[in-house]
């Protein structure tokens, strides 16, 4: 049951509650338990938090006023977009002291500029809506992730999202041309400039991208667009192992890195789950293989030679034995069918039982070592475990996922999740990699920061956080582990 | 005349002098006036500073110890590489309190990795040496600036250098894969990771790039390489004005942004200076034009269609009148001759008399407005002034240079340099541009920061600086204007 104006949330000081009500009006504030519930848990259901209220600003001025007011009352703020964090990055803690600031009302696409190839987008626009708007204007926003229908641009930038096309166009941070953000003291940083070159001080734009809401809240961004590809070639290749997959990547890259739109690795185990468990998914090759690569080449030019490039590299690779078998898509529907084999990996693994996910990266050259060593380690840990790594080999970013042995109790398997993750991460660390390639730290992985990014690196991060947010009101509990007291 | 061990520089505390001597040995410390002189003035001769000593660390451990020792004694540190700053960024102030830390002994290329397409380079390696090493290994370091023979990698990254190929590969920051740096407290930040994706906390690498030595000293970096282009097409085009040049850029970009290796604008005035004043420089077109474009297309593929692309875009542009005349290079020597017309602009302007330089940028779409409006403004200010803008139109980065009227007293002309710069910058500001596209802020342009980057932006930079360097020992007086007292 919700009160009407002025609302009274138990944990908010009356003066703050009144000021927020005056600022946002009744429609801008949710306090009813039913209304608030979707905002206090993450979509993976890893965390169940509480909050004093959900605030829904309609514009940057309201957002800035919220931050100022909360700052004055030392009330923590958890920014939330589409609530699709993989690591609990947008979920409040259990104290109920925080407010969730929901950006979804700030959802205008303000401008698409065909001359500068840029778009100006408010934080609450979904990635899908931004992609669609760019496409309708004859361009492409080259960022694609599986949660794009829900994920909002603010969160996408704040977590520096990656995806299938990072190999060519870079992560979200690299697509960010300009931004406006509300800083922890409530000041608005207006960096909505669309300059390719601007050496006037520190790289604040790059710093805010990937800061997971701990240094400010993005309100509006300018993104770099690209022309739509006019030619595209997609092939599925069977390979003996990750070493062969890497050799194939090297062969394409030696010819032309700028042509590689995506280069995805899949294990034989994972592919078998897809063809077994996903209706209509069939392997278009003569026989199953130990591993697979999906490669997409693309060019903005209609008359490009990427078909020749694909045929020549694959021809050489078949001859040398690097590739065991290969099929090229000859139509849009065949292209879609090949991509579906990759995209259904997550769903097939879900159907196969309980699974443990590792979003890790290593130098590209060390992907084979990662896959070989981590496979051995996991199989030694839990006999019968199904090792099903897949992902962005071209970026060195592998989703090293493990599915429970057939017939094992899922609960018993998941009870060993930290053991499995630690086992994989020890190898990643030995290969000088990262425990979070795309998903960020959130609250799930803060405990790993001291060991992996400790010393001068974590201390520098802490100093920046303390300098910009001395009261620690911006998304507290994210990125940084609790300090020893 | 120099003292021998332990050296005694007048402004250094004896304990510090002794400790530095023990650390570096006599060859690692310069105090003799003649030895020190080259380090206390910038190459443009805009500043004449003094220093207590020049310190020459041989490795990261020595560098870290220097920073610690200087910190304990509150002695300012001015890092210096090739001393090629355009804005006095590596020159100490006149107090003589600072030490200059010269990185040139740290000049090893540690590793070139053909699998990851990366190179590990110490800060004191010249850009030219790094380019050559990459080329000898069959790859390309896609960063080229006119001072590359002297400029060192540490400074190149610390100033986020740009150049002719930024349009395709990005600035120095975008080529930086990993780094090691000594932080202001003397701690070594080891971020020598070669990961394409790593979302584990703040973007410190990007923050340190472009921080002009005010947040730490880069000691070693990992740079992203590219395959060498196997096909290349270069054309010089005559156009009626910057609007036509922009239209031509748009036509190429609409076909394929990934093929544009360089897109350079030159004024008719500047080109006439080159052909008049540089021996052997001739215009390979039937007649002079109001403006010119040099476009280079390139591809890693030998069989690419960039020749067709060049011919088709130029053919259309000639037919529509966007381009008045054009010539394509048919040999390496013709390519070099066309590039020479662009590269000799600075020297030709020097020979033509006194000049005022503006390294400005605007959104690409606004380059014509910049050139038109700033030309009118400067001609109104000083009748007969020769307006000779040139540069990276594809990045929106124009070197808006002004040469004195023929016959005018150079001193009288230069006495009005601030008037001229202010006049250009007012238009740049109105077009939402930057007063420093490539060269940085240094000490030359600190006074512009409050007006252009004031409010939350400059305050955020100040907070970061204060948090990481509370004693303000790292390259003081750069980037930040003196605070009102």
mmCIF file of C-alpha atoms in Angstrom, chain A residues 27-349:
data_model
loop_
_atom_site.group_PDB
_atom_site.id
_atom_site.type_symbol
_atom_site.label_atom_id
_atom_site.label_comp_id
_atom_site.label_asym_id
_atom_site.label_seq_id
_atom_site.Cartn_x
_atom_site.Cartn_y
_atom_site.Cartn_z
ATOM 1 C CA UNK A 27 4.666 9.848 -10.825
ATOM 2 C CA UNK A 28 8.393 10.304 -10.403
ATOM 3 C CA UNK A 29 8.610 8.386 -7.128
ATOM 4 C CA UNK A 30 7.817 4.733 -6.441
ATOM 5 C CA UNK A 31 7.609 3.477 -2.865
ATOM 6 C CA UNK A 32 4.921 0.825 -2.977
ATOM 7 C CA UNK A 33 6.489 -2.573 -2.290
ATOM 8 C CA UNK A 34 5.054 -4.080 -5.455
ATOM 9 C CA UNK A 35 6.250 -1.199 -7.611
ATOM 10 C CA UNK A 36 9.700 -1.224 -6.087
ATOM 11 C CA UNK A 37 10.294 -4.983 -6.139
ATOM 12 C CA UNK A 38 11.546 -5.229 -9.757
ATOM 13 C CA UNK A 39 14.263 -2.700 -8.956
ATOM 14 C CA UNK A 40 15.681 -4.405 -5.893
ATOM 15 C CA UNK A 41 16.770 -7.684 -7.401
ATOM 16 C CA UNK A 42 19.048 -8.382 -10.347
ATOM 17 C CA UNK A 43 17.864 -10.431 -13.297
ATOM 18 C CA UNK A 44 20.170 -13.344 -12.460
ATOM 19 C CA UNK A 45 18.526 -13.385 -8.982
ATOM 20 C CA UNK A 46 21.888 -13.357 -7.302
ATOM 21 C CA UNK A 47 21.016 -10.444 -5.017
ATOM 22 C CA UNK A 48 17.952 -9.303 -3.132
ATOM 23 C CA UNK A 49 18.301 -5.742 -1.958
ATOM 24 C CA UNK A 50 16.003 -3.095 -0.555
ATOM 25 C CA UNK A 51 15.569 0.582 -1.208
ATOM 26 C CA UNK A 52 13.868 3.591 0.315
ATOM 27 C CA UNK A 53 12.378 4.632 -3.000
ATOM 28 C CA UNK A 54 12.746 4.399 -6.745
ATOM 29 C CA UNK A 55 13.203 7.851 -8.298
ATOM 30 C CA UNK A 56 12.374 8.466 -11.935
ATOM 31 C CA UNK A 57 13.828 11.747 -13.199
ATOM 32 C CA UNK A 58 12.463 13.098 -16.472
ATOM 33 C CA UNK A 59 15.510 15.123 -17.419
ATOM 34 C CA UNK A 60 19.067 16.046 -16.484
ATOM 35 C CA UNK A 61 17.965 18.918 -14.245
ATOM 36 C CA UNK A 62 15.833 16.581 -12.132
ATOM 37 C CA UNK A 63 18.628 14.018 -12.065
ATOM 38 C CA UNK A 64 21.112 16.629 -10.858
ATOM 39 C CA UNK A 65 18.690 17.829 -8.192
ATOM 40 C CA UNK A 66 18.186 14.251 -6.965
ATOM 41 C CA UNK A 67 21.939 13.765 -6.622
ATOM 42 C CA UNK A 68 22.304 17.079 -4.759
ATOM 43 C CA UNK A 69 19.462 16.308 -2.378
ATOM 44 C CA UNK A 70 20.653 12.776 -1.681
ATOM 45 C CA UNK A 71 24.153 14.101 -1.143
ATOM 46 C CA UNK A 72 22.914 16.594 1.416
ATOM 47 C CA UNK A 73 21.230 13.769 3.287
ATOM 48 C CA UNK A 74 24.030 11.250 2.717
ATOM 49 C CA UNK A 75 21.601 8.872 1.044
ATOM 50 C CA UNK A 76 23.238 6.337 -1.288
ATOM 51 C CA UNK A 77 22.175 6.335 -4.938
ATOM 52 C CA UNK A 78 22.033 3.230 -7.127
ATOM 53 C CA UNK A 79 21.639 4.145 -10.811
ATOM 54 C CA UNK A 80 19.673 1.596 -12.798
ATOM 55 C CA UNK A 81 18.975 1.296 -16.518
ATOM 56 C CA UNK A 82 17.580 -1.938 -17.935
ATOM 57 C CA UNK A 83 18.670 -3.888 -14.846
ATOM 58 C CA UNK A 84 20.592 -6.410 -16.950
ATOM 59 C CA UNK A 85 23.869 -6.435 -15.009
ATOM 60 C CA UNK A 86 25.528 -9.845 -14.870
ATOM 61 C CA UNK A 87 27.307 -8.945 -11.609
ATOM 62 C CA UNK A 88 24.686 -7.207 -9.454
ATOM 63 C CA UNK A 89 25.986 -3.821 -10.546
ATOM 64 C CA UNK A 90 22.620 -2.047 -10.361
ATOM 65 C CA UNK A 91 21.114 -3.675 -7.270
ATOM 66 C CA UNK A 92 20.984 -1.861 -3.913
ATOM 67 C CA UNK A 93 22.246 -3.510 -0.754
ATOM 68 C CA UNK A 94 19.955 -4.944 1.903
ATOM 69 C CA UNK A 95 20.014 -1.941 4.233
ATOM 70 C CA UNK A 96 17.137 -0.168 2.500
ATOM 71 C CA UNK A 97 18.957 3.147 2.904
ATOM 72 C CA UNK A 98 19.593 3.706 -0.801
ATOM 73 C CA UNK A 99 17.385 5.142 -3.475
ATOM 74 C CA UNK A 100 17.362 3.535 -6.911
ATOM 75 C CA UNK A 101 17.508 6.134 -9.676
ATOM 76 C CA UNK A 102 15.775 4.686 -12.708
ATOM 77 C CA UNK A 103 16.807 6.357 -15.982
ATOM 78 C CA UNK A 104 14.084 4.943 -18.193
ATOM 79 C CA UNK A 105 12.073 8.164 -18.505
ATOM 80 C CA UNK A 106 15.095 9.869 -20.060
ATOM 81 C CA UNK A 107 14.624 8.008 -23.300
ATOM 82 C CA UNK A 108 14.830 10.430 -26.177
ATOM 83 C CA UNK A 109 17.024 9.987 -29.204
ATOM 84 C CA UNK A 110 17.809 13.638 -29.612
ATOM 85 C CA UNK A 111 19.657 13.762 -32.891
ATOM 86 C CA UNK A 112 21.285 11.603 -35.549
ATOM 87 C CA UNK A 113 23.856 13.446 -37.629
ATOM 88 C CA UNK A 114 24.648 11.910 -41.016
ATOM 89 C CA UNK A 115 27.594 14.295 -41.551
ATOM 90 C CA UNK A 116 29.427 13.507 -38.321
ATOM 91 C CA UNK A 117 28.071 9.929 -38.184
ATOM 92 C CA UNK A 118 26.983 10.483 -34.610
ATOM 93 C CA UNK A 119 23.848 10.078 -32.509
ATOM 94 C CA UNK A 120 22.874 11.936 -29.347
ATOM 95 C CA UNK A 121 21.013 9.597 -27.012
ATOM 96 C CA UNK A 122 19.648 9.933 -23.492
ATOM 97 C CA UNK A 123 20.707 7.369 -20.907
ATOM 98 C CA UNK A 124 17.369 5.548 -20.744
ATOM 99 C CA UNK A 125 17.142 4.600 -24.435
ATOM 100 C CA UNK A 126 17.490 0.851 -24.903
ATOM 101 C CA UNK A 127 20.429 -0.328 -26.966
ATOM 102 C CA UNK A 128 17.971 -1.946 -29.370
ATOM 103 C CA UNK A 129 16.073 1.307 -29.867
ATOM 104 C CA UNK A 130 19.335 3.125 -30.544
ATOM 105 C CA UNK A 131 20.430 0.444 -33.030
ATOM 106 C CA UNK A 132 17.073 0.647 -34.800
ATOM 107 C CA UNK A 133 17.157 4.433 -35.013
ATOM 108 C CA UNK A 134 20.665 4.355 -36.464
ATOM 109 C CA UNK A 135 19.618 1.740 -39.014
ATOM 110 C CA UNK A 136 16.545 3.715 -40.055
ATOM 111 C CA UNK A 137 18.838 6.674 -40.656
ATOM 112 C CA UNK A 138 20.989 4.491 -42.935
ATOM 113 C CA UNK A 139 23.801 3.900 -40.443
ATOM 114 C CA UNK A 140 24.897 1.318 -37.910
ATOM 115 C CA UNK A 141 25.550 1.476 -34.173
ATOM 116 C CA UNK A 142 28.211 -1.245 -34.002
ATOM 117 C CA UNK A 143 27.472 -2.559 -30.526
ATOM 118 C CA UNK A 144 25.463 -5.697 -29.991
ATOM 119 C CA UNK A 145 24.955 -7.701 -26.795
ATOM 120 C CA UNK A 146 22.423 -10.351 -25.929
ATOM 121 C CA UNK A 147 20.510 -8.117 -23.489
ATOM 122 C CA UNK A 148 20.180 -5.276 -26.007
ATOM 123 C CA UNK A 149 16.372 -5.323 -25.921
ATOM 124 C CA UNK A 150 16.407 -4.275 -22.254
ATOM 125 C CA UNK A 151 19.866 -2.835 -21.579
ATOM 126 C CA UNK A 152 19.862 0.953 -21.643
ATOM 127 C CA UNK A 153 22.569 3.129 -23.150
ATOM 128 C CA UNK A 154 23.584 4.668 -19.833
ATOM 129 C CA UNK A 155 24.288 1.293 -18.310
ATOM 130 C CA UNK A 156 25.853 -0.015 -21.506
ATOM 131 C CA UNK A 157 28.414 2.797 -21.388
ATOM 132 C CA UNK A 158 28.804 2.713 -17.605
ATOM 133 C CA UNK A 159 29.751 -0.973 -17.822
ATOM 134 C CA UNK A 160 31.778 -0.589 -21.043
ATOM 135 C CA UNK A 161 29.829 -3.367 -22.724
ATOM 136 C CA UNK A 162 31.486 -5.500 -25.386
ATOM 137 C CA UNK A 163 29.843 -8.071 -27.619
ATOM 138 C CA UNK A 164 30.387 -9.747 -30.945
ATOM 139 C CA UNK A 165 31.715 -6.757 -32.899
ATOM 140 C CA UNK A 166 34.318 -5.490 -30.427
ATOM 141 C CA UNK A 167 36.990 -7.223 -32.483
ATOM 142 C CA UNK A 168 36.425 -4.600 -35.148
ATOM 143 C CA UNK A 169 34.842 -1.522 -33.565
ATOM 144 C CA UNK A 170 35.951 -1.692 -29.932
ATOM 145 C CA UNK A 171 33.996 -1.740 -26.697
ATOM 146 C CA UNK A 172 31.317 0.777 -25.711
ATOM 147 C CA UNK A 173 33.995 3.145 -24.415
ATOM 148 C CA UNK A 174 35.556 3.378 -27.848
ATOM 149 C CA UNK A 175 32.228 4.349 -29.418
ATOM 150 C CA UNK A 176 31.657 7.167 -26.939
ATOM 151 C CA UNK A 177 32.332 10.544 -28.545
ATOM 152 C CA UNK A 178 30.800 12.827 -25.927
ATOM 153 C CA UNK A 179 28.799 12.714 -22.733
ATOM 154 C CA UNK A 180 26.858 14.626 -20.153
ATOM 155 C CA UNK A 181 26.975 13.311 -16.594
ATOM 156 C CA UNK A 182 25.789 14.292 -13.157
ATOM 157 C CA UNK A 183 28.769 14.175 -10.830
ATOM 158 C CA UNK A 184 28.516 12.992 -7.192
ATOM 159 C CA UNK A 185 28.253 16.582 -5.944
ATOM 160 C CA UNK A 186 25.263 17.223 -8.203
ATOM 161 C CA UNK A 187 27.176 19.335 -10.722
ATOM 162 C CA UNK A 188 26.462 18.634 -14.379
ATOM 163 C CA UNK A 189 29.553 17.845 -16.452
ATOM 164 C CA UNK A 190 28.662 18.949 -19.956
ATOM 165 C CA UNK A 191 30.986 17.100 -22.297
ATOM 166 C CA UNK A 192 28.508 16.770 -25.164
ATOM 167 C CA UNK A 193 31.173 17.560 -27.725
ATOM 168 C CA UNK A 194 31.523 15.576 -30.927
ATOM 169 C CA UNK A 195 35.244 15.983 -31.450
ATOM 170 C CA UNK A 196 37.527 13.298 -32.816
ATOM 171 C CA UNK A 197 40.496 15.114 -31.302
ATOM 172 C CA UNK A 198 40.478 17.155 -28.122
ATOM 173 C CA UNK A 199 43.615 17.253 -25.980
ATOM 174 C CA UNK A 200 42.417 19.668 -23.321
ATOM 175 C CA UNK A 201 43.011 17.877 -20.050
ATOM 176 C CA UNK A 202 42.203 14.489 -18.580
ATOM 177 C CA UNK A 203 40.246 11.727 -20.316
ATOM 178 C CA UNK A 204 37.164 12.078 -18.126
ATOM 179 C CA UNK A 205 34.895 10.650 -20.779
ATOM 180 C CA UNK A 206 36.912 7.419 -20.898
ATOM 181 C CA UNK A 207 37.112 7.360 -17.099
ATOM 182 C CA UNK A 208 33.359 7.649 -16.623
ATOM 183 C CA UNK A 209 32.772 4.912 -19.197
ATOM 184 C CA UNK A 210 33.167 1.666 -17.296
ATOM 185 C CA UNK A 211 33.011 3.293 -13.857
ATOM 186 C CA UNK A 212 29.791 1.356 -13.099
ATOM 187 C CA UNK A 213 27.935 4.329 -11.681
ATOM 188 C CA UNK A 214 30.465 4.890 -8.907
ATOM 189 C CA UNK A 215 31.768 8.256 -10.161
ATOM 190 C CA UNK A 216 28.608 9.846 -11.531
ATOM 191 C CA UNK A 217 25.501 9.126 -13.558
ATOM 192 C CA UNK A 218 25.553 9.388 -17.337
ATOM 193 C CA UNK A 219 22.557 11.396 -18.517
ATOM 194 C CA UNK A 220 23.176 11.800 -22.271
ATOM 195 C CA UNK A 221 25.844 10.464 -24.616
ATOM 196 C CA UNK A 222 27.052 10.982 -28.176
ATOM 197 C CA UNK A 223 27.924 7.749 -29.965
ATOM 198 C CA UNK A 224 29.999 7.129 -33.065
ATOM 199 C CA UNK A 225 28.096 5.412 -35.867
ATOM 200 C CA UNK A 226 29.343 3.570 -38.937
ATOM 201 C CA UNK A 227 27.924 3.049 -42.406
ATOM 202 C CA UNK A 228 25.923 -0.146 -42.721
ATOM 203 C CA UNK A 229 27.924 -3.024 -44.210
ATOM 204 C CA UNK A 230 27.018 -3.558 -47.855
ATOM 205 C CA UNK A 231 28.787 -6.894 -48.168
ATOM 206 C CA UNK A 232 29.016 -9.696 -45.664
ATOM 207 C CA UNK A 233 30.362 -13.247 -45.699
ATOM 208 C CA UNK A 234 29.807 -15.775 -42.935
ATOM 209 C CA UNK A 235 31.407 -19.172 -42.534
ATOM 210 C CA UNK A 236 31.274 -21.956 -39.975
ATOM 211 C CA UNK A 237 34.512 -23.906 -39.676
ATOM 212 C CA UNK A 238 35.274 -27.187 -37.943
ATOM 213 C CA UNK A 239 38.684 -27.209 -36.254
ATOM 214 C CA UNK A 240 40.664 -29.696 -34.205
ATOM 215 C CA UNK A 241 41.246 -27.401 -31.254
ATOM 216 C CA UNK A 242 41.641 -23.814 -30.068
ATOM 217 C CA UNK A 243 45.177 -23.695 -31.447
ATOM 218 C CA UNK A 244 43.804 -24.249 -34.935
ATOM 219 C CA UNK A 245 41.104 -21.642 -34.295
ATOM 220 C CA UNK A 246 43.799 -19.138 -33.315
ATOM 221 C CA UNK A 247 45.831 -19.978 -36.409
ATOM 222 C CA UNK A 248 42.755 -19.296 -38.530
ATOM 223 C CA UNK A 249 42.227 -15.957 -36.794
ATOM 224 C CA UNK A 250 45.870 -15.096 -37.453
ATOM 225 C CA UNK A 251 45.445 -15.961 -41.120
ATOM 226 C CA UNK A 252 42.465 -13.639 -41.515
ATOM 227 C CA UNK A 253 44.098 -10.879 -39.499
ATOM 228 C CA UNK A 254 47.304 -11.079 -41.506
ATOM 229 C CA UNK A 255 45.215 -10.455 -44.599
ATOM 230 C CA UNK A 256 43.042 -7.674 -43.177
ATOM 231 C CA UNK A 257 42.023 -7.000 -39.569
ATOM 232 C CA UNK A 258 39.618 -4.324 -40.795
ATOM 233 C CA UNK A 259 37.508 -6.958 -42.538
ATOM 234 C CA UNK A 260 36.883 -9.148 -39.471
ATOM 235 C CA UNK A 261 33.425 -8.264 -38.170
ATOM 236 C CA UNK A 262 33.260 -11.191 -35.728
ATOM 237 C CA UNK A 263 35.379 -14.223 -34.874
ATOM 238 C CA UNK A 264 33.666 -16.582 -32.450
ATOM 239 C CA UNK A 265 34.925 -19.805 -30.944
ATOM 240 C CA UNK A 266 32.669 -22.672 -29.855
ATOM 241 C CA UNK A 267 33.537 -25.978 -28.243
ATOM 242 C CA UNK A 268 32.330 -29.287 -29.652
ATOM 243 C CA UNK A 269 30.624 -29.965 -26.324
ATOM 244 C CA UNK A 270 28.706 -26.685 -26.482
ATOM 245 C CA UNK A 271 27.750 -27.177 -30.121
ATOM 246 C CA UNK A 272 26.414 -30.671 -29.365
ATOM 247 C CA UNK A 273 24.185 -29.191 -26.648
ATOM 248 C CA UNK A 274 22.829 -26.668 -29.157
ATOM 249 C CA UNK A 275 22.058 -29.253 -31.834
ATOM 250 C CA UNK A 276 20.642 -31.698 -29.268
ATOM 251 C CA UNK A 277 18.532 -29.313 -27.205
ATOM 252 C CA UNK A 278 17.486 -26.453 -29.501
ATOM 253 C CA UNK A 279 14.688 -27.200 -31.902
ATOM 254 C CA UNK A 280 15.670 -26.688 -35.531
ATOM 255 C CA UNK A 281 19.354 -26.189 -34.819
ATOM 256 C CA UNK A 282 21.365 -28.495 -37.040
ATOM 257 C CA UNK A 283 25.031 -28.715 -37.844
ATOM 258 C CA UNK A 284 25.561 -27.960 -41.549
ATOM 259 C CA UNK A 285 28.770 -29.988 -41.692
ATOM 260 C CA UNK A 286 29.377 -33.640 -42.522
ATOM 261 C CA UNK A 287 30.307 -34.583 -38.977
ATOM 262 C CA UNK A 288 30.791 -33.076 -35.522
ATOM 263 C CA UNK A 289 34.215 -31.656 -34.630
ATOM 264 C CA UNK A 290 36.178 -30.959 -31.457
ATOM 265 C CA UNK A 291 35.669 -27.210 -31.915
ATOM 266 C CA UNK A 292 34.211 -24.606 -34.260
ATOM 267 C CA UNK A 293 34.757 -21.068 -35.453
ATOM 268 C CA UNK A 294 32.119 -18.701 -36.760
ATOM 269 C CA UNK A 295 33.761 -15.982 -38.788
ATOM 270 C CA UNK A 296 32.016 -12.972 -40.266
ATOM 271 C CA UNK A 297 33.760 -10.679 -42.728
ATOM 272 C CA UNK A 298 32.110 -7.409 -43.683
ATOM 273 C CA UNK A 299 32.762 -4.258 -45.616
ATOM 274 C CA UNK A 300 30.951 -1.023 -46.160
ATOM 275 C CA UNK A 301 31.678 -1.459 -49.873
ATOM 276 C CA UNK A 302 29.297 -3.446 -52.058
ATOM 277 C CA UNK A 303 32.060 -4.444 -54.475
ATOM 278 C CA UNK A 304 34.593 -5.493 -51.885
ATOM 279 C CA UNK A 305 36.741 -8.580 -52.251
ATOM 280 C CA UNK A 306 35.765 -10.140 -48.929
ATOM 281 C CA UNK A 307 34.252 -13.153 -50.705
ATOM 282 C CA UNK A 308 37.642 -13.782 -52.319
ATOM 283 C CA UNK A 309 39.307 -13.167 -48.966
ATOM 284 C CA UNK A 310 37.069 -15.704 -47.235
ATOM 285 C CA UNK A 311 37.526 -18.317 -49.957
ATOM 286 C CA UNK A 312 41.268 -17.873 -50.168
ATOM 287 C CA UNK A 313 41.944 -18.017 -46.431
ATOM 288 C CA UNK A 314 39.598 -20.967 -45.943
ATOM 289 C CA UNK A 315 41.047 -22.713 -49.012
ATOM 290 C CA UNK A 316 44.565 -22.448 -47.634
ATOM 291 C CA UNK A 317 43.399 -23.506 -44.176
ATOM 292 C CA UNK A 318 41.599 -26.568 -45.517
ATOM 293 C CA UNK A 319 44.654 -27.523 -47.509
ATOM 294 C CA UNK A 320 47.000 -27.154 -44.558
ATOM 295 C CA UNK A 321 44.633 -28.958 -42.213
ATOM 296 C CA UNK A 322 44.077 -25.924 -39.978
ATOM 297 C CA UNK A 323 40.398 -26.204 -40.859
ATOM 298 C CA UNK A 324 38.820 -29.675 -41.073
ATOM 299 C CA UNK A 325 35.638 -28.642 -42.838
ATOM 300 C CA UNK A 326 33.834 -25.401 -43.587
ATOM 301 C CA UNK A 327 30.573 -24.051 -44.919
ATOM 302 C CA UNK A 328 29.856 -20.568 -46.193
ATOM 303 C CA UNK A 329 26.417 -19.012 -45.954
ATOM 304 C CA UNK A 330 24.883 -18.457 -49.385
ATOM 305 C CA UNK A 331 21.838 -16.518 -48.262
ATOM 306 C CA UNK A 332 20.522 -14.337 -45.475
ATOM 307 C CA UNK A 333 18.646 -17.291 -44.015
ATOM 308 C CA UNK A 334 21.778 -19.436 -44.026
ATOM 309 C CA UNK A 335 23.654 -16.585 -42.339
ATOM 310 C CA UNK A 336 20.996 -16.395 -39.676
ATOM 311 C CA UNK A 337 21.085 -20.160 -39.199
ATOM 312 C CA UNK A 338 24.866 -20.130 -38.677
ATOM 313 C CA UNK A 339 24.663 -17.254 -36.189
ATOM 314 C CA UNK A 340 21.857 -19.062 -34.379
ATOM 315 C CA UNK A 341 24.221 -21.940 -33.594
ATOM 316 C CA UNK A 342 26.388 -19.441 -31.727
ATOM 317 C CA UNK A 343 23.609 -17.426 -30.123
ATOM 318 C CA UNK A 344 21.770 -20.433 -28.705
ATOM 319 C CA UNK A 345 24.786 -21.533 -26.650
ATOM 320 C CA UNK A 346 23.522 -19.843 -23.476
ATOM 321 C CA UNK A 347 20.021 -21.268 -23.799
ATOM 322 C CA UNK A 348 21.275 -24.767 -24.649
ATOM 323 C CA UNK A 349 23.531 -24.724 -21.604
#
